[in-house]
Short mmCIF file of C-alpha atoms and ligand atoms in Angstrom, two decimals:
data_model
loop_
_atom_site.label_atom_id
_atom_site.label_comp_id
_atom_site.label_asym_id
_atom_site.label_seq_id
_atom_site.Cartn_x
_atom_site.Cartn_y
_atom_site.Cartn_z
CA UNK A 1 0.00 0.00 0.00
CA UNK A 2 1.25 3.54 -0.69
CA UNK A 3 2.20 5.19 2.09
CA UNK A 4 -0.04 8.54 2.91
CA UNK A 5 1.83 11.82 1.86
CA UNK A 6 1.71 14.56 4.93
CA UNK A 7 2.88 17.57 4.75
CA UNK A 8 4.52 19.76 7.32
CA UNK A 9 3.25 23.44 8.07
CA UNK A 10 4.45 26.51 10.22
CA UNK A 11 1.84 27.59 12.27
CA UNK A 12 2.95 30.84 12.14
CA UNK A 13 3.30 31.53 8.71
CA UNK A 14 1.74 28.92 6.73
CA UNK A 15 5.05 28.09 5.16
CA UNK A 16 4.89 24.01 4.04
CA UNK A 17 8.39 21.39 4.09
CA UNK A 18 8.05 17.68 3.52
CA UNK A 19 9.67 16.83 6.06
CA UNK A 20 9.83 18.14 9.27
CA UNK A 21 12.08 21.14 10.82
CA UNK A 22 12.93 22.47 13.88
CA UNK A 23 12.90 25.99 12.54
CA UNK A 24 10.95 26.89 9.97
CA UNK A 25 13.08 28.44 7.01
CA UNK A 26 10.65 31.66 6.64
CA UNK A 27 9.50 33.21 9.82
CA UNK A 28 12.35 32.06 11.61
CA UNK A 29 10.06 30.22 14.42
CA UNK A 30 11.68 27.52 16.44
CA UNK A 31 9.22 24.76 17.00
CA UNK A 32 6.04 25.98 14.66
CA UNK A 33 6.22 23.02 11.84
CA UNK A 34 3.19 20.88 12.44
CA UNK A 35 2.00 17.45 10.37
CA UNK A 36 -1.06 17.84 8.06
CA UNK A 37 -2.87 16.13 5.48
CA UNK A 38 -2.15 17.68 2.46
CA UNK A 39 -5.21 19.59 0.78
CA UNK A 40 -7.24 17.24 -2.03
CA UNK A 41 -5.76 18.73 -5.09
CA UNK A 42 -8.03 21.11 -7.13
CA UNK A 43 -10.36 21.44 -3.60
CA UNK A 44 -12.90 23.78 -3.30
CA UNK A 45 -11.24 25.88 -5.29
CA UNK A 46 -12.40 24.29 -8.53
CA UNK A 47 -15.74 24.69 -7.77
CA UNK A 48 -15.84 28.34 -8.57
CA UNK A 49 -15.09 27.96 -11.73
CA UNK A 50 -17.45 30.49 -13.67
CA UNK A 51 -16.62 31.72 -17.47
CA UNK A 52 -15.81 35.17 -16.85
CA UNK A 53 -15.40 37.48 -19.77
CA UNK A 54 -13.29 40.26 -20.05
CA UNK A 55 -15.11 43.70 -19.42
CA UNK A 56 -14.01 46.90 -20.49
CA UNK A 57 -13.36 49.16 -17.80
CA UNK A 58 -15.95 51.62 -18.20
CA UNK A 59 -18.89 48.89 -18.81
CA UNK A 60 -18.13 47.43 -14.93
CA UNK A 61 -20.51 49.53 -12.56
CA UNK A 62 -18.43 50.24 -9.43
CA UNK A 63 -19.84 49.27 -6.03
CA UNK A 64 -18.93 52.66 -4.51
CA UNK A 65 -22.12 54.26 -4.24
CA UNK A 66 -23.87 50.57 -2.20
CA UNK A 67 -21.78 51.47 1.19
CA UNK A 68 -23.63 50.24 3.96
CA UNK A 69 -23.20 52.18 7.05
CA UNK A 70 -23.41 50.23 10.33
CA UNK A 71 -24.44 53.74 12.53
CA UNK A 72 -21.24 53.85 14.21
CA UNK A 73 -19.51 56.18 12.63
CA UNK A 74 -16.22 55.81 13.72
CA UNK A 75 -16.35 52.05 12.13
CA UNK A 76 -17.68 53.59 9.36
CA UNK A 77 -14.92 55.56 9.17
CA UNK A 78 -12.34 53.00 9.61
CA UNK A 79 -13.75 50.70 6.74
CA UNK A 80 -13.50 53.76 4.31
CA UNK A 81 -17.20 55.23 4.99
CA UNK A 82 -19.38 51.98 5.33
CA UNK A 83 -19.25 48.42 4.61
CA UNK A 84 -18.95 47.33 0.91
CA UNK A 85 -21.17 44.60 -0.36
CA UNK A 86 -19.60 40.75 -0.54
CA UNK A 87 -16.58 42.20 1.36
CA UNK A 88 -14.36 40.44 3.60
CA UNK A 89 -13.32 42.10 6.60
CA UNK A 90 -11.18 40.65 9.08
CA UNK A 91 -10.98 42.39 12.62
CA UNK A 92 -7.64 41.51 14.52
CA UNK A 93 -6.93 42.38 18.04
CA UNK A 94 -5.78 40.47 21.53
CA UNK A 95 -8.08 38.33 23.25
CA UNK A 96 -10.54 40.52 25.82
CA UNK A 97 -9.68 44.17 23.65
CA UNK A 98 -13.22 44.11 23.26
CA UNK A 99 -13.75 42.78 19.13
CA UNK A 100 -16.96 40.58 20.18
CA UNK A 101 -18.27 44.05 21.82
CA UNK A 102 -17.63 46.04 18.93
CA UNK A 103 -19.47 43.65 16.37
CA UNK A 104 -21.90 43.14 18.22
CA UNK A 105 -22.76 47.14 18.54
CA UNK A 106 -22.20 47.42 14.91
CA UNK A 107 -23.95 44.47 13.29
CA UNK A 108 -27.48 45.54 15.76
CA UNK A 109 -27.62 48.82 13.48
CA UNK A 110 -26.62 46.56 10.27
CA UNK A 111 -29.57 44.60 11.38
CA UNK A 112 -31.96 47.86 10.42
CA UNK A 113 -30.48 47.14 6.69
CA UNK A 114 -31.22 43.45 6.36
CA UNK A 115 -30.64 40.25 8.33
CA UNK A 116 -27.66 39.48 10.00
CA UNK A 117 -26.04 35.80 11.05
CA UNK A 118 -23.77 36.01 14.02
CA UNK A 119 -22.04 32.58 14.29
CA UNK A 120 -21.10 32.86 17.91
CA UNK A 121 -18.15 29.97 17.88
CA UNK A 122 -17.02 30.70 21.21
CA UNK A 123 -19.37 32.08 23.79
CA UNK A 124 -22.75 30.20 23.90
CA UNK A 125 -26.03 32.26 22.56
CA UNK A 126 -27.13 32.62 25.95
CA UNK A 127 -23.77 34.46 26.66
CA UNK A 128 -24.40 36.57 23.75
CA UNK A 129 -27.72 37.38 24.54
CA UNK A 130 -27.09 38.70 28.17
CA UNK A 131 -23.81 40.50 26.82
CA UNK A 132 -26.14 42.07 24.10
CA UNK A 133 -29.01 42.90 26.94
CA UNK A 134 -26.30 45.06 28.65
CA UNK A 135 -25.17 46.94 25.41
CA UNK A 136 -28.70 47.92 24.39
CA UNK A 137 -28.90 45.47 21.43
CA UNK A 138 -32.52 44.66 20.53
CA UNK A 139 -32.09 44.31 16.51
CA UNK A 140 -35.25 41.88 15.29
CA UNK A 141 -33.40 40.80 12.46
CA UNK A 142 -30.15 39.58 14.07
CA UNK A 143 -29.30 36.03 14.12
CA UNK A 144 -27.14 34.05 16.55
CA UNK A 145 -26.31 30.78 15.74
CA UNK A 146 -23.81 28.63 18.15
CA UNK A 147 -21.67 26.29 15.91
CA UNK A 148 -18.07 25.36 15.03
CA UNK A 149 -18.29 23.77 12.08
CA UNK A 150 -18.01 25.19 8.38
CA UNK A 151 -20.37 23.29 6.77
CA UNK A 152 -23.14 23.52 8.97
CA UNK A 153 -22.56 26.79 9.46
CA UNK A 154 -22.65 27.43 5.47
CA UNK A 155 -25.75 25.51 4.99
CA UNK A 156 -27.70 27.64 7.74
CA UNK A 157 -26.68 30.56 5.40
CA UNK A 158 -28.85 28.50 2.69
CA UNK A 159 -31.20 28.62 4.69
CA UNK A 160 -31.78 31.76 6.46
CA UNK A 161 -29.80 34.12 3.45
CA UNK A 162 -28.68 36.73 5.47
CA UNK A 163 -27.68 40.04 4.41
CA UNK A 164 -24.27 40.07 6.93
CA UNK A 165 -22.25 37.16 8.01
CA UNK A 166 -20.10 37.27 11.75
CA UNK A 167 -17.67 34.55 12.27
CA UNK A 168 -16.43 35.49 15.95
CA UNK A 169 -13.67 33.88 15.44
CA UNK A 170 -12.33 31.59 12.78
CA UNK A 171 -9.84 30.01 14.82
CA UNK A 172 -12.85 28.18 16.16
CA UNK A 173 -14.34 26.98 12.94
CA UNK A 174 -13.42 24.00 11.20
CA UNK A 175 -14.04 22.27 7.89
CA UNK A 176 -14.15 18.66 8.00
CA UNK A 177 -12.43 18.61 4.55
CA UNK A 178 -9.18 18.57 6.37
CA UNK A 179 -7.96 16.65 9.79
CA UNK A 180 -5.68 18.97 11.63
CA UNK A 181 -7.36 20.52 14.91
CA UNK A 182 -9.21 24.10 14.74
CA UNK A 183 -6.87 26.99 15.13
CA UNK A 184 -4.31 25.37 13.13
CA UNK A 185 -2.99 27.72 9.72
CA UNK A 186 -4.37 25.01 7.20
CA UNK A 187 -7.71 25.14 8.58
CA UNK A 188 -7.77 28.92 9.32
CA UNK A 189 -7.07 29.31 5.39
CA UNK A 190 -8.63 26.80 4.60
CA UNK A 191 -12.64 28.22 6.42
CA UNK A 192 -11.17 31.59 5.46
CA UNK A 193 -11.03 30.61 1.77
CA UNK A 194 -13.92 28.94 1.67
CA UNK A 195 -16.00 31.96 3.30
CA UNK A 196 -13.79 33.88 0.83
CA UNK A 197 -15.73 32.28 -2.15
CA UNK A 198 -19.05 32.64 -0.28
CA UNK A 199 -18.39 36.25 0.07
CA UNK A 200 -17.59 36.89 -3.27
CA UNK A 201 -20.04 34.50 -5.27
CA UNK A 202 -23.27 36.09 -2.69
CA UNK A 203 -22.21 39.28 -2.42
CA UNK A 204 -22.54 38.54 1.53
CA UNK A 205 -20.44 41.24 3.72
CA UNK A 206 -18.74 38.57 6.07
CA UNK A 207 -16.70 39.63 9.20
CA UNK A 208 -14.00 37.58 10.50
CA UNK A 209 -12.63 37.89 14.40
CA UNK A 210 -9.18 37.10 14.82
CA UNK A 211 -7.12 36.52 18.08
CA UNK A 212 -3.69 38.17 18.04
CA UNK A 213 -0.44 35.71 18.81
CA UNK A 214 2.06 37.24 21.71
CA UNK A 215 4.24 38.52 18.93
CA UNK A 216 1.48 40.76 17.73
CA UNK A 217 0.55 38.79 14.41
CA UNK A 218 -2.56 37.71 13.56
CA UNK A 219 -2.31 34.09 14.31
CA UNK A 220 -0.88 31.82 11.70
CA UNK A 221 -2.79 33.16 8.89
CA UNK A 222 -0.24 35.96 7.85
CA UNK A 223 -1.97 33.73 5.18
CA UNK A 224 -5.41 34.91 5.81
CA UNK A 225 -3.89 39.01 5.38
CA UNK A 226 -3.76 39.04 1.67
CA UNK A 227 -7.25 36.64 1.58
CA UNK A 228 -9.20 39.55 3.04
CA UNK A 229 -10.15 42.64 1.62
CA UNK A 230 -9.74 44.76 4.48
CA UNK A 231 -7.63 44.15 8.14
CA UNK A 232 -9.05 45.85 10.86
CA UNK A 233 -7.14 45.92 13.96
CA UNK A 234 -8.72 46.86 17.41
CA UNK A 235 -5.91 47.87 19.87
CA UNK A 236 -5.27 49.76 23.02
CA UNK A 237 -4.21 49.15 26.53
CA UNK A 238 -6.35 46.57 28.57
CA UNK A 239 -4.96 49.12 31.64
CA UNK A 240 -6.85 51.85 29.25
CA UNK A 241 -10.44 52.86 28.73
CA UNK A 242 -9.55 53.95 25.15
CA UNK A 243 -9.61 51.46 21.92
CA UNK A 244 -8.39 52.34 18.48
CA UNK A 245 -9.69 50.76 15.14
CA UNK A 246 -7.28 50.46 12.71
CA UNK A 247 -7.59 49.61 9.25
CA UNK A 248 -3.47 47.59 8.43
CA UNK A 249 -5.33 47.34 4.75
CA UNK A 250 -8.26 48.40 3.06
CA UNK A 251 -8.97 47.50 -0.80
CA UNK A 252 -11.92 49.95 -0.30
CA UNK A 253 -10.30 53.18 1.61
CA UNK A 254 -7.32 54.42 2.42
CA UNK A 255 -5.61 52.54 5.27
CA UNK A 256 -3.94 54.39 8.52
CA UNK A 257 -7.76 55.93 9.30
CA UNK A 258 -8.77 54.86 13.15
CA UNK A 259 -11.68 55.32 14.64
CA UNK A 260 -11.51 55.44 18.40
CA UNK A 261 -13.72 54.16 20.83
CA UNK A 262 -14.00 54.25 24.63
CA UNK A 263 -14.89 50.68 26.55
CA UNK A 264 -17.84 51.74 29.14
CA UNK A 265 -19.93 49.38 31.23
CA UNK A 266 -22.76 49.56 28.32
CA UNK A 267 -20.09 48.66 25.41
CA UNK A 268 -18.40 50.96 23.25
CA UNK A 269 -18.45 54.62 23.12
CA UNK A 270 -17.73 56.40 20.11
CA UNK A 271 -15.21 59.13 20.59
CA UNK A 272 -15.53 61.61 17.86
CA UNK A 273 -13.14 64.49 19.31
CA UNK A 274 -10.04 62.48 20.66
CA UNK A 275 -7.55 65.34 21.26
CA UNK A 276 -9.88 66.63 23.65
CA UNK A 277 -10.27 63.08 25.20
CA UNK A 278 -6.34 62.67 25.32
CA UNK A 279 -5.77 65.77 27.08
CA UNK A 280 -8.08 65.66 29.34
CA UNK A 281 -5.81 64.91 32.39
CA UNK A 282 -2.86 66.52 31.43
CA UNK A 283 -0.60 68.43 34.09
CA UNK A 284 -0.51 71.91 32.89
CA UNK A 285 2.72 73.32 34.40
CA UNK A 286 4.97 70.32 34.64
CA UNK A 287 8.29 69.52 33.23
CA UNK A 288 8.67 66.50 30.98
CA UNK A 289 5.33 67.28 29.23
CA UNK A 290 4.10 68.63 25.77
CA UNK A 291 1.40 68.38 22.93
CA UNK A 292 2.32 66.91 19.74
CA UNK A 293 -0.43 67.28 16.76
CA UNK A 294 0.10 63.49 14.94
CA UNK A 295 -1.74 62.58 12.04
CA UNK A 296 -3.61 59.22 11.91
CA UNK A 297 -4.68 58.79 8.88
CA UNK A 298 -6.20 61.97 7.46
CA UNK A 299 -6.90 62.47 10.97
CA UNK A 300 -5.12 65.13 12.80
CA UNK A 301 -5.10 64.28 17.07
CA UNK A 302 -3.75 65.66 19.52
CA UNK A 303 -1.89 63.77 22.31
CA UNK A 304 0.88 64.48 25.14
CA UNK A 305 4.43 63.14 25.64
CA UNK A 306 5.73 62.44 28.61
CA UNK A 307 9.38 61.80 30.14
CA UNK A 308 10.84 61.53 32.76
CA UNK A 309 14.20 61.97 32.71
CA UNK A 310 16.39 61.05 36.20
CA UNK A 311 20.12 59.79 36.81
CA UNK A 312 20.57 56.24 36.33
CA UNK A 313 22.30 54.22 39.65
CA UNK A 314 23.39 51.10 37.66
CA UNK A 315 26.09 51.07 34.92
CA UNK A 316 24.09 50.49 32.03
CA UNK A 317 21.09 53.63 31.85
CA UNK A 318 17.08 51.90 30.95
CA UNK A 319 15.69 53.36 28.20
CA UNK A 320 11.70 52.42 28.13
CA UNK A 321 9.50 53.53 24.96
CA UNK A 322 5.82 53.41 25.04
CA UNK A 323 3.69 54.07 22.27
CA UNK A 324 6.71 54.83 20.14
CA UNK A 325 9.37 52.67 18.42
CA UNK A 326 12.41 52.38 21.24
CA UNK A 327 14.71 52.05 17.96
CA UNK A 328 13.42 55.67 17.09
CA UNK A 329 13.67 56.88 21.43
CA UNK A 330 17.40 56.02 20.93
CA UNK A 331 17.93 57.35 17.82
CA UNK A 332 16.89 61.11 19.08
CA UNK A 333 18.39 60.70 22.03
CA UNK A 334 21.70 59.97 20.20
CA UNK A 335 20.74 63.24 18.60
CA UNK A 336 20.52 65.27 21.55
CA UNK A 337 23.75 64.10 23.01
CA UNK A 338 25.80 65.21 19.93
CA UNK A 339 23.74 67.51 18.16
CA UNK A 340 22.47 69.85 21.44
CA UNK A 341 24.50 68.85 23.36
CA UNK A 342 22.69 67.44 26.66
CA UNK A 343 24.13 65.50 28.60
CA UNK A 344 22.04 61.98 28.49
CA UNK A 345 24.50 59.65 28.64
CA UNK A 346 24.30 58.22 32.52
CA UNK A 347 20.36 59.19 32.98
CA UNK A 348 17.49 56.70 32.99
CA UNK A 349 14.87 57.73 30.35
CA UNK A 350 11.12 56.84 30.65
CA UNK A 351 9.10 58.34 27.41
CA UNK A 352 5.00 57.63 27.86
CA UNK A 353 2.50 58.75 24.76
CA UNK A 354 -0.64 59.41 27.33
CA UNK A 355 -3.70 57.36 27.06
CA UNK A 356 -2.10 54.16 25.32
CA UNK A 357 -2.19 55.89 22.02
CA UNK A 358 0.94 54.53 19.73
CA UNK A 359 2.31 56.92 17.19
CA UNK A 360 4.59 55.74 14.06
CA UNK A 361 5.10 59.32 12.49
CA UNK A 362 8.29 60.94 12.17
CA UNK A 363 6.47 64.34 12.96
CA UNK A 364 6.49 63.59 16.45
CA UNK A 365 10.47 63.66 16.62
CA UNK A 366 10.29 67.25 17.27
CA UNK A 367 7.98 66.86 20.31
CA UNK A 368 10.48 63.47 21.66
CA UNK A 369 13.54 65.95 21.89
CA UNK A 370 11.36 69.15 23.75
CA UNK A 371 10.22 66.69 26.38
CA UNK A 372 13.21 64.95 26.29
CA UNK A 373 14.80 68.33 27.37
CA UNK A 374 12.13 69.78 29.75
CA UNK A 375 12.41 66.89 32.04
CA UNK A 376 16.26 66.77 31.75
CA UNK A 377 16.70 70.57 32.40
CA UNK A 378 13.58 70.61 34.47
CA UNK A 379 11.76 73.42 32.08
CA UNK A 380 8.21 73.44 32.06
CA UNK A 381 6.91 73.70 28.36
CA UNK A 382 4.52 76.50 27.85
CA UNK A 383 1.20 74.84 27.90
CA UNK A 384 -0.34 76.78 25.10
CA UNK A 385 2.93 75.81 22.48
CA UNK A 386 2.63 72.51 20.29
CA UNK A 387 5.62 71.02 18.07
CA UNK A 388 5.97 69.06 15.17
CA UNK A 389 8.40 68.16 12.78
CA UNK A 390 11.07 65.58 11.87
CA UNK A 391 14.19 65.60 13.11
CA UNK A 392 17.06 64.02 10.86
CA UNK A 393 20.40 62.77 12.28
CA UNK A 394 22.01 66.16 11.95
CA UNK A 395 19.38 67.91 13.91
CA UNK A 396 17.67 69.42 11.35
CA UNK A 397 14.59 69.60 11.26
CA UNK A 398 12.23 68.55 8.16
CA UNK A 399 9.21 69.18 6.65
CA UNK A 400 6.30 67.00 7.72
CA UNK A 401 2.92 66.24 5.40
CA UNK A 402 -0.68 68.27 6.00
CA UNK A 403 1.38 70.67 8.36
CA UNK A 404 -2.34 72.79 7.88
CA UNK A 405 -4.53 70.19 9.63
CA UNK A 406 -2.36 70.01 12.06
CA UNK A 407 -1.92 74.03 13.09
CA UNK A 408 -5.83 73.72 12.58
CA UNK A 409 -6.43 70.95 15.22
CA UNK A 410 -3.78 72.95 17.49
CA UNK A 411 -5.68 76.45 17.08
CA UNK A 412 -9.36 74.39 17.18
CA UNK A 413 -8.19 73.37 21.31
CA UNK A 414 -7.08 76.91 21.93
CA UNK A 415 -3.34 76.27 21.59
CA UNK A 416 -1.75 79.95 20.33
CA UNK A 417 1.59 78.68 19.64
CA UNK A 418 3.38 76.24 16.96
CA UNK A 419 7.23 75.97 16.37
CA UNK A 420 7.43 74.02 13.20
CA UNK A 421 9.90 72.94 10.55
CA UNK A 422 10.41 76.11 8.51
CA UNK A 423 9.89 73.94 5.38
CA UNK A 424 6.52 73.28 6.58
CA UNK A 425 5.50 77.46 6.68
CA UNK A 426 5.71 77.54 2.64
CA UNK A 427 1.76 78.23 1.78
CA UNK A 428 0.48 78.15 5.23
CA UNK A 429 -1.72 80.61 6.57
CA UNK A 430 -1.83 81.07 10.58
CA UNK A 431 -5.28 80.49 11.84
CA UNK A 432 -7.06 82.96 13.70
CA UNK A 433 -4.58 83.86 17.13
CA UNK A 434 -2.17 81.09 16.24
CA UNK A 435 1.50 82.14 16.08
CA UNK A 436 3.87 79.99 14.21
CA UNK A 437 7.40 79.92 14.75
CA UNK A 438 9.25 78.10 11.62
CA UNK A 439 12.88 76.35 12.99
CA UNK A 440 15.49 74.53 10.90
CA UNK A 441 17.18 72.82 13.67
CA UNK A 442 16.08 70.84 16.99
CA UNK A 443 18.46 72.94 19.06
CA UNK A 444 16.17 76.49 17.95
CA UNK A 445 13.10 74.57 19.13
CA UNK A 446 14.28 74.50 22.78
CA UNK A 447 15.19 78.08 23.02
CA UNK A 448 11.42 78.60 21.68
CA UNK A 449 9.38 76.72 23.84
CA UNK A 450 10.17 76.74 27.77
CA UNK A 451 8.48 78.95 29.93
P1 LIG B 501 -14.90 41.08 24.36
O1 LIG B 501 -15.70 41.80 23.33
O2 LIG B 501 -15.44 39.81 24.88
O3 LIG B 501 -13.41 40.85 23.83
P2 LIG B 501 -12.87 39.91 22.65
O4 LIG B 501 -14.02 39.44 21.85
O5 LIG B 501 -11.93 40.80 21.90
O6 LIG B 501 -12.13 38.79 23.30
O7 LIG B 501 -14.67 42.15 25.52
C1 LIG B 501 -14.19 41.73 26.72
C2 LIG B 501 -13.88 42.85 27.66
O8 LIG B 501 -14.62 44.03 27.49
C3 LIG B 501 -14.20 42.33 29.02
O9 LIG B 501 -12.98 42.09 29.68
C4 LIG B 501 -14.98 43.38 29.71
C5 LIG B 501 -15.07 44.51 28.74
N1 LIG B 501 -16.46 45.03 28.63
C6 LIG B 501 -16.79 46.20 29.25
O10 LIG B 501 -16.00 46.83 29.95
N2 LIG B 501 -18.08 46.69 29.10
C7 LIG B 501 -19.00 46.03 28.35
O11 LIG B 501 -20.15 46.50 28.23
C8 LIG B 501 -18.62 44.81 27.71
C9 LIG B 501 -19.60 44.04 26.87
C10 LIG B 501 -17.35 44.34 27.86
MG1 LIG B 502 -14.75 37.50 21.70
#
């Protein structure tokens, strides 16, 4: 008898060997190579087969106009301005973040626009229910339906044709088409695929909920990233009230838009003025704090650095980074050192973005080094100045994008101050009481902006 063929795959990556490894060749992993049974050539994916014809480009009526909003506008936001019919949306985050919360608020107003499936695969109905009691949801036309496996759960959709698909989460669905255990990367592709197809061929808006790995990937299916049509990924701090939704990609919007949301005892708040939410508790005369106007997305929000800045009593100094890259914390401190010459060298440096927020922009260099300094020299920051701009490895400072939205934002909260890369002051008009101070290097900045 022929001997059965398996196949060995990472579970973090879906990469496939023969035989098996102790480190898989791709992601680096130690350990992550699993057996499998191989997929049944051709699969489901033969069955799509459908003679498509080529279109001209004109002739194909775009979908744009059919956006479904779900009423919460911030998710609205985040998808691009609504859900797109037969898209496939996956929504990432760590377990507890609060993803079954936020689909649950959003599909009740879907609900008003047709009938909705929620395939509960991990909390019982009952669980749902008394969850959805406490959030206010009440929707007539929303389904739950308590089951782990694919193919019932596709032939309910037969059945009941609904109008939105939940699958909370797929690492708890399987398809009996293959052996390996739910949760595994061939059977996370493989449901994914399958609802893929499902999506596509009934036009059915499906939602996936995925649980995060430690490492911060979206387990195993790095796969199920390019499946999807849009990644969603729900963040914050579980210390934190505030959540962000972030779109990683969106084949309907632009990606980098968040919407942000604040976790209450009845669910989900929407937070449509963040800056304001952000600064909310911020010590007005103390040193080692400042406002820095990032963009997310086409979004411009205001948040505040801290640091604290204090002599270190071991050999080797900590440097600790949250909410920005440490890579990028030791990078302007370098900068300071040499370039302004402070002395950083045997200090301890703490740098906190307030309310869990995490910010990738290079505009916020600017605002690093001034807090940097205040709580080194112990300089309070005038409360009313702001600072943005990028700071390259000479200490100059660059031009940053939208500089306008961002002076706006500033001038909006009642700031009346803005040192800026000069670059950025080309076309820009000061709003009303706003002063702007253009600077070509970080060392200018500091003699602008203490008290
Ligand atoms: P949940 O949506 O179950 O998280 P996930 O599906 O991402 O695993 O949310 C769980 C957390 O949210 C839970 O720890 C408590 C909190 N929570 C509230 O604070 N208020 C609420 O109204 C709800 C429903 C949850
Ligand atoms: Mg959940």
């Amino acid at each position: 008898m022929a001997k059965q063929k398996t196949i060995f795959s990472c579970q973090q990556c879906g990469f496939q060997s023969p035989k098996w490894l102790g480190r898989c060749p791709d992601c680096q992993q130690w350990n992550t190579l699993v057996e499998e049974q191989p997929l049944v050539s051709g699969g489901h994916a033969r069955q799509q087969a459908t003679a498509a014809k080529p279109q001209r480009l004109a002739e194909i009526d775009s979908c744009e106009e059919d956006r479904i909003s779900s009423g919460l506008s911030e998710f609205d936001r985040t998808l691009g301005g609504g859900v797109v019919p037969g898209s496939l949306i996956l929504v990432g985050g760590d377990p507890g973040i609060g993803k079954s919360t936020l689909l649950l608020q959003a599909v009740d107003r879907l609900a008003q626009a047709g009938k909705v499936l929620y395939v509960t695969a991990e909390e019982s109905t009952r669980q749902v229910k008394l969850r959805g009691a406490r959030l206010g949801v009440s929707a007539d036309q929303l389904f739950l339906l308590a089951e782990t496996s694919l193919e019932q759960i596709k032939l309910r959709i037969k059945e009941l044709k609904p109008d939105f698909l939940v699958i909370d989460s797929i690492q708890t669905i399987f398809t009996n088409s293959l052996e390996s255990a739910p949760g595994s990367v061939s059977q996370v592709r493989d449901c994914a695929g399958q609802l893929m197809l499902q999506a596509k061929g009934e036009n059915l808006p499906t939602f996936l909920v995925g649980h995060v790995t430690k490492d911060g990937s979206i387990a195993g299916p790095r796969v199920l990233e390019h499946m999807v049509d849009t990644v969603l990924y729900f963040e914050g701090d579980p210390g934190h009230p505030y959540r962000i939704l972030r779109a990683v990609k969106n084949r309907f919007g632009s990606t980098n838009e968040i919407g942000v949301f604040e976790m209450q005892e009845q669910g989900l708040r929407e937070v449509s003025n963040p800056s304001e939410l952000f600064l909310a508790e911020r010590p007005e005369k103390s040193a080692g704090s400042v406002v820095v106007p990032a963009l997310e997305g086409s979004r411009p929000i205001l948040v505040e650095l801290q640091a604290l800045v204090s002599s270190s009593s071991f050999g080797t100094p900590q440097r600790t980074a949250i909410g920005i890259d440490h890579k990028r914390l030791a990078l302007l401190i370098a900068i300071l050192e040499k370039k302004v010459e402070l002395a950083l060298a045997g200090q301890d440096i703490f740098l906190n973005v307030a309310g869990g927020v995490r910010l990738d922009e290079p505009a916020v260099d600017l605002g690093v080094i001034a807090v940097l300094a205040s709580s080194h020299l112990n300089r309070v920051i005038e409360p009313q100045t702001v600072l943005f701009g990028e700071v390259g490895l000479t200490g100059e400072v660059r031009a940053v994008s939208q500089p306008e939205l961002r002076v706006k934002e500033a001038a909006r909260l009642g700031f009346n101050r803005c040192v800026l890369p000069q670059g950025s002051l080309k076309n820009l008009e000061a709003p009303q009481g706003m002063q702007l101070i253009g600077i070509n290097h970080a060392g200018e900045a500091l003699d602008a902006i203490f008290i």
